[in-house]
């Protein structure tokens, strides 16, 4: 029988697993909505790692929901088909021809790639869009944007059905109008609305930045809703961070316990956020009660 020395890496791994116990217990049965975008969608290796983390979450009792974007893939397909795409205030103007491409890419190529990655890691993922089972009903966001919608009603019954069957929903950010027309929805907005309808424990917004930074450029690991509003008024939160923090505040107002903006480029970012004391990004809560980082209560 071959003797084997216990090296420091093995011991550190065992210690990490042991220290994760309170967090594993705390999240049993919790709903965690993850907005997938940025680097985590950019390579097969990153997608495989993300999928493995999602399957592990479900294995320890979490109900994960994935909402994804796909802007770069839409841009590439529009260019390939020689369809011009205009933007107003950073939002894509979506006419009928653009909508056909958006739906094809989001509900088809992107959605099924994520589903396949999760299934490849032993999970049971189901791909759908907000049009399925009346999950997301929309109203037009602005006449200038065409078929861009804002969620007006969320019916999460289909998601609870999938949870009960131990399946992982993977949702493309599309919705239907009251007359059945298809709307393109901003991915963060869709994720926030779904998280609020589910009263999710966490909404994780994966992006290509490592969190909300203060005036000195340092990442702030814990923020209240009022601190977010004040930093926005002061111009500290600006540019592309504004829509993400607005999504976070809307989700919290809708009943989500906390929202985390974190760097999807970091290895195992979602696991670090959920199952370690230090977390992995900027956690935003409502203003009620004391702020305790990544609490186990």
Short mmCIF file of C-alpha atoms in Angstrom, two decimals:
data_model
loop_
_atom_site.label_atom_id
_atom_site.label_comp_id
_atom_site.label_asym_id
_atom_site.label_seq_id
_atom_site.Cartn_x
_atom_site.Cartn_y
_atom_site.Cartn_z
CA UNK A 1 0.00 0.00 0.00
CA UNK A 2 1.51 3.31 -1.09
CA UNK A 3 1.93 5.99 1.58
CA UNK A 4 0.87 9.48 0.64
CA UNK A 5 1.96 12.69 2.35
CA UNK A 6 -0.65 15.28 3.21
CA UNK A 7 0.54 18.41 1.41
CA UNK A 8 -0.48 21.96 2.19
CA UNK A 9 -2.77 22.30 -0.84
CA UNK A 10 -4.89 19.35 0.27
CA UNK A 11 -5.15 20.71 3.80
CA UNK A 12 -6.10 24.16 2.50
CA UNK A 13 -8.79 22.61 0.31
CA UNK A 14 -10.24 20.71 3.26
CA UNK A 15 -10.19 23.86 5.40
CA UNK A 16 -11.98 25.84 2.68
CA UNK A 17 -14.70 23.19 2.45
CA UNK A 18 -15.10 23.16 6.23
CA UNK A 19 -15.32 26.96 6.43
CA UNK A 20 -17.99 26.95 3.71
CA UNK A 21 -20.40 24.88 5.84
CA UNK A 22 -22.37 27.81 7.36
CA UNK A 23 -22.87 29.28 3.90
CA UNK A 24 -23.91 25.95 2.41
CA UNK A 25 -26.49 25.63 5.19
CA UNK A 26 -27.63 29.22 4.85
CA UNK A 27 -28.36 28.93 1.11
CA UNK A 28 -30.20 25.62 1.17
CA UNK A 29 -33.44 26.16 -0.72
CA UNK A 30 -32.50 29.72 -1.73
CA UNK A 31 -33.16 31.16 -5.18
CA UNK A 32 -30.14 32.80 -6.81
CA UNK A 33 -30.58 34.62 -10.12
CA UNK A 34 -27.40 35.06 -12.16
CA UNK A 35 -27.09 37.51 -15.04
CA UNK A 36 -24.44 35.99 -17.30
CA UNK A 37 -22.52 38.32 -19.57
CA UNK A 38 -19.09 39.55 -20.46
CA UNK A 39 -15.99 37.36 -20.29
CA UNK A 40 -17.80 34.34 -18.83
CA UNK A 41 -19.55 33.96 -22.20
CA UNK A 42 -16.46 34.63 -24.28
CA UNK A 43 -14.58 31.35 -24.26
CA UNK A 44 -15.34 27.65 -24.00
CA UNK A 45 -13.10 27.36 -20.93
CA UNK A 46 -14.89 30.19 -19.09
CA UNK A 47 -18.29 28.76 -20.03
CA UNK A 48 -17.30 25.30 -18.80
CA UNK A 49 -16.12 26.70 -15.47
CA UNK A 50 -19.29 28.75 -15.05
CA UNK A 51 -21.45 25.72 -15.85
CA UNK A 52 -19.59 23.60 -13.30
CA UNK A 53 -20.15 26.24 -10.62
CA UNK A 54 -23.88 26.40 -11.41
CA UNK A 55 -24.23 22.62 -11.18
CA UNK A 56 -22.38 22.64 -7.84
CA UNK A 57 -24.77 25.33 -6.54
CA UNK A 58 -27.76 23.17 -7.37
CA UNK A 59 -26.07 20.11 -5.90
CA UNK A 60 -25.85 21.83 -2.49
CA UNK A 61 -29.50 22.90 -2.50
CA UNK A 62 -29.62 26.25 -4.30
CA UNK A 63 -32.17 26.95 -7.05
CA UNK A 64 -30.12 28.82 -9.68
CA UNK A 65 -31.70 30.80 -12.52
CA UNK A 66 -29.53 31.99 -15.41
CA UNK A 67 -30.46 35.07 -17.45
CA UNK A 68 -28.03 35.82 -20.26
CA UNK A 69 -27.16 38.56 -22.70
CA UNK A 70 -25.55 38.24 -26.10
CA UNK A 71 -24.80 41.68 -27.53
CA UNK A 72 -21.48 40.81 -29.22
CA UNK A 73 -22.99 37.73 -30.85
CA UNK A 74 -25.96 39.79 -32.11
CA UNK A 75 -23.58 42.42 -33.51
CA UNK A 76 -21.58 39.76 -35.33
CA UNK A 77 -24.67 38.20 -36.91
CA UNK A 78 -26.11 41.57 -37.95
CA UNK A 79 -22.80 42.45 -39.61
CA UNK A 80 -22.75 39.08 -41.34
CA UNK A 81 -26.24 39.66 -42.72
CA UNK A 82 -25.42 43.30 -43.58
CA UNK A 83 -28.22 44.64 -41.36
CA UNK A 84 -27.53 48.07 -39.92
CA UNK A 85 -28.04 48.47 -36.17
CA UNK A 86 -28.37 51.91 -34.57
CA UNK A 87 -28.15 52.86 -30.91
CA UNK A 88 -29.91 55.58 -28.89
CA UNK A 89 -28.38 56.39 -25.49
CA UNK A 90 -26.54 53.09 -25.55
CA UNK A 91 -29.64 51.01 -26.35
CA UNK A 92 -30.10 49.09 -29.59
CA UNK A 93 -32.89 50.32 -31.86
CA UNK A 94 -34.76 47.13 -32.72
CA UNK A 95 -36.84 47.08 -35.88
CA UNK A 96 -38.53 43.96 -37.29
CA UNK A 97 -35.46 42.79 -39.25
CA UNK A 98 -33.16 43.31 -36.25
CA UNK A 99 -35.66 41.56 -33.97
CA UNK A 100 -35.55 38.42 -36.12
CA UNK A 101 -31.76 38.28 -35.67
CA UNK A 102 -31.92 39.11 -31.95
CA UNK A 103 -34.38 36.30 -31.30
CA UNK A 104 -32.43 33.83 -33.43
CA UNK A 105 -29.17 34.55 -31.64
CA UNK A 106 -30.47 34.88 -28.06
CA UNK A 107 -33.03 32.05 -28.02
CA UNK A 108 -30.99 29.88 -30.38
CA UNK A 109 -27.21 30.04 -30.47
CA UNK A 110 -26.46 31.68 -27.11
CA UNK A 111 -29.17 30.04 -25.02
CA UNK A 112 -28.46 26.52 -26.27
CA UNK A 113 -24.72 26.94 -25.79
CA UNK A 114 -25.28 27.69 -22.08
CA UNK A 115 -27.77 24.84 -21.74
CA UNK A 116 -25.32 22.42 -23.36
CA UNK A 117 -22.50 23.57 -21.07
CA UNK A 118 -24.56 23.00 -17.92
CA UNK A 119 -25.84 19.64 -19.14
CA UNK A 120 -22.26 18.70 -20.00
CA UNK A 121 -21.33 19.16 -16.33
CA UNK A 122 -24.09 16.82 -15.16
CA UNK A 123 -26.87 19.38 -14.64
CA UNK A 124 -30.34 19.41 -16.18
CA UNK A 125 -30.79 22.79 -17.80
CA UNK A 126 -33.81 23.95 -19.79
CA UNK A 127 -33.60 26.86 -22.22
CA UNK A 128 -36.48 29.28 -22.61
CA UNK A 129 -37.19 32.93 -23.24
CA UNK A 130 -39.49 35.39 -21.55
CA UNK A 131 -42.07 34.58 -24.24
CA UNK A 132 -42.51 31.03 -22.91
CA UNK A 133 -45.43 30.39 -20.54
CA UNK A 134 -46.01 34.18 -20.39
CA UNK A 135 -42.93 34.54 -18.23
CA UNK A 136 -42.33 38.19 -19.21
CA UNK A 137 -44.98 40.55 -20.53
CA UNK A 138 -43.61 43.83 -21.90
CA UNK A 139 -44.60 47.34 -22.78
CA UNK A 140 -42.59 49.43 -25.27
CA UNK A 141 -39.61 51.13 -23.64
CA UNK A 142 -39.59 54.11 -26.00
CA UNK A 143 -40.95 54.92 -29.47
CA UNK A 144 -37.38 55.76 -30.51
CA UNK A 145 -36.20 52.21 -29.74
CA UNK A 146 -38.76 50.21 -31.69
CA UNK A 147 -39.23 46.68 -30.36
CA UNK A 148 -37.32 47.24 -27.11
CA UNK A 149 -39.46 46.37 -24.11
CA UNK A 150 -39.68 46.99 -20.39
CA UNK A 151 -41.06 44.14 -18.25
CA UNK A 152 -44.53 45.05 -17.01
CA UNK A 153 -45.53 41.67 -15.59
CA UNK A 154 -43.60 38.55 -14.59
CA UNK A 155 -45.32 35.17 -14.13
CA UNK A 156 -42.72 32.89 -12.49
CA UNK A 157 -44.91 29.75 -12.27
CA UNK A 158 -42.89 27.98 -14.97
CA UNK A 159 -39.69 28.61 -12.99
CA UNK A 160 -41.13 27.08 -9.81
CA UNK A 161 -42.21 24.08 -11.88
CA UNK A 162 -38.64 23.65 -13.11
CA UNK A 163 -37.24 24.01 -9.57
CA UNK A 164 -39.56 21.23 -8.39
CA UNK A 165 -38.22 19.00 -11.19
CA UNK A 166 -34.57 19.77 -10.25
CA UNK A 167 -34.01 21.63 -13.51
CA UNK A 168 -32.04 24.83 -14.08
CA UNK A 169 -33.80 27.57 -16.11
CA UNK A 170 -31.66 29.40 -18.68
CA UNK A 171 -33.56 32.46 -19.90
CA UNK A 172 -33.06 34.59 -23.01
CA UNK A 173 -34.10 38.24 -22.37
CA UNK A 174 -37.06 38.43 -24.72
CA UNK A 175 -40.67 39.15 -23.84
CA UNK A 176 -44.09 39.37 -25.41
CA UNK A 177 -46.43 42.33 -25.68
CA UNK A 178 -50.13 42.12 -24.94
CA UNK A 179 -50.80 41.52 -28.65
CA UNK A 180 -48.16 38.79 -28.84
CA UNK A 181 -45.41 40.90 -30.43
CA UNK A 182 -41.82 40.09 -29.48
CA UNK A 183 -39.69 42.55 -27.50
CA UNK A 184 -35.96 42.73 -26.92
CA UNK A 185 -35.13 43.39 -23.23
CA UNK A 186 -31.89 44.56 -21.68
CA UNK A 187 -30.36 41.50 -19.98
CA UNK A 188 -29.73 43.20 -16.63
CA UNK A 189 -33.27 44.59 -16.61
CA UNK A 190 -34.76 41.16 -17.34
CA UNK A 191 -32.64 39.52 -14.63
CA UNK A 192 -33.67 42.13 -12.07
CA UNK A 193 -37.36 41.80 -12.88
CA UNK A 194 -37.23 38.00 -12.67
CA UNK A 195 -35.29 38.12 -9.40
CA UNK A 196 -37.86 40.49 -7.91
CA UNK A 197 -40.78 38.30 -9.00
CA UNK A 198 -39.11 35.28 -7.40
CA UNK A 199 -38.17 37.25 -4.25
CA UNK A 200 -34.71 35.84 -4.84
CA UNK A 201 -32.17 35.70 -2.06
CA UNK A 202 -29.44 36.97 -4.37
CA UNK A 203 -29.13 38.58 -7.78
CA UNK A 204 -25.58 38.21 -9.11
CA UNK A 205 -24.68 40.55 -11.98
CA UNK A 206 -21.61 39.10 -13.69
CA UNK A 207 -19.71 41.71 -15.66
CA UNK A 208 -16.19 42.60 -16.76
CA UNK A 209 -15.44 44.90 -13.82
CA UNK A 210 -14.71 43.93 -10.25
CA UNK A 211 -17.43 45.93 -8.53
CA UNK A 212 -18.53 49.44 -7.55
CA UNK A 213 -15.59 51.78 -6.96
CA UNK A 214 -15.47 54.75 -4.58
CA UNK A 215 -14.02 58.18 -5.30
CA UNK A 216 -10.48 56.89 -4.69
CA UNK A 217 -10.93 54.02 -7.15
CA UNK A 218 -11.20 51.27 -4.53
CA UNK A 219 -13.83 48.55 -4.83
CA UNK A 220 -16.48 48.90 -2.11
CA UNK A 221 -17.47 45.48 -0.85
CA UNK A 222 -20.69 46.45 0.95
CA UNK A 223 -23.14 49.25 0.14
CA UNK A 224 -26.62 50.30 1.17
CA UNK A 225 -29.20 51.51 -1.32
CA UNK A 226 -28.87 55.05 0.00
CA UNK A 227 -25.08 54.97 -0.39
CA UNK A 228 -25.58 53.95 -4.04
CA UNK A 229 -27.96 56.87 -4.59
CA UNK A 230 -25.57 59.33 -2.96
CA UNK A 231 -22.58 58.10 -4.97
CA UNK A 232 -24.65 58.51 -8.14
CA UNK A 233 -25.66 62.07 -7.18
CA UNK A 234 -21.99 62.86 -6.49
CA UNK A 235 -20.92 61.48 -9.88
CA UNK A 236 -18.80 58.72 -8.33
CA UNK A 237 -21.03 56.11 -9.94
CA UNK A 238 -21.19 57.04 -13.62
CA UNK A 239 -21.29 55.69 -17.15
CA UNK A 240 -22.03 52.00 -17.61
CA UNK A 241 -22.20 51.38 -13.85
CA UNK A 242 -25.37 53.49 -13.54
CA UNK A 243 -27.74 51.03 -15.29
CA UNK A 244 -26.32 48.15 -13.24
CA UNK A 245 -26.83 49.94 -9.93
CA UNK A 246 -30.30 51.05 -11.08
CA UNK A 247 -31.10 47.40 -11.78
CA UNK A 248 -29.81 46.52 -8.31
CA UNK A 249 -31.96 49.15 -6.59
CA UNK A 250 -35.08 48.16 -8.53
CA UNK A 251 -34.53 44.50 -7.64
CA UNK A 252 -34.10 45.32 -3.95
CA UNK A 253 -37.22 47.49 -3.99
CA UNK A 254 -39.01 44.50 -5.56
CA UNK A 255 -38.06 42.15 -2.73
CA UNK A 256 -34.61 40.73 -3.59
CA UNK A 257 -32.58 40.34 -0.41
CA UNK A 258 -29.29 41.57 -1.89
CA UNK A 259 -27.62 42.20 -5.25
CA UNK A 260 -23.95 41.65 -6.02
CA UNK A 261 -22.04 43.23 -8.90
CA UNK A 262 -18.99 41.05 -9.48
CA UNK A 263 -16.27 40.25 -11.97
CA UNK A 264 -17.24 37.30 -14.16
CA UNK A 265 -13.60 37.05 -15.31
CA UNK A 266 -12.47 35.89 -11.86
CA UNK A 267 -12.21 32.10 -11.50
CA UNK A 268 -15.18 30.61 -9.61
CA UNK A 269 -16.53 34.11 -8.88
CA UNK A 270 -20.03 32.95 -8.00
CA UNK A 271 -18.76 30.31 -5.56
CA UNK A 272 -16.45 32.81 -3.89
CA UNK A 273 -19.35 35.21 -3.48
CA UNK A 274 -21.81 32.73 -2.03
CA UNK A 275 -19.64 30.42 0.03
CA UNK A 276 -16.86 32.56 1.51
CA UNK A 277 -16.84 35.30 4.11
CA UNK A 278 -15.03 37.85 1.93
CA UNK A 279 -17.20 37.39 -1.16
CA UNK A 280 -16.14 38.49 -4.64
CA UNK A 281 -17.70 41.84 -5.53
CA UNK A 282 -19.85 44.75 -4.33
CA UNK A 283 -22.87 43.64 -2.32
CA UNK A 284 -25.85 46.02 -2.27
CA UNK A 285 -28.65 45.75 0.28
CA UNK A 286 -31.64 47.83 1.23
CA UNK A 287 -31.31 50.38 4.00
CA UNK A 288 -32.95 48.33 6.72
CA UNK A 289 -30.87 46.75 9.48
CA UNK A 290 -27.10 46.45 9.97
CA UNK A 291 -24.90 45.64 7.02
CA UNK A 292 -23.03 42.42 7.67
CA UNK A 293 -20.88 41.13 4.83
CA UNK A 294 -22.06 37.81 3.36
CA UNK A 295 -23.93 36.94 6.55
CA UNK A 296 -25.06 33.42 7.35
CA UNK A 297 -28.33 34.50 8.98
#
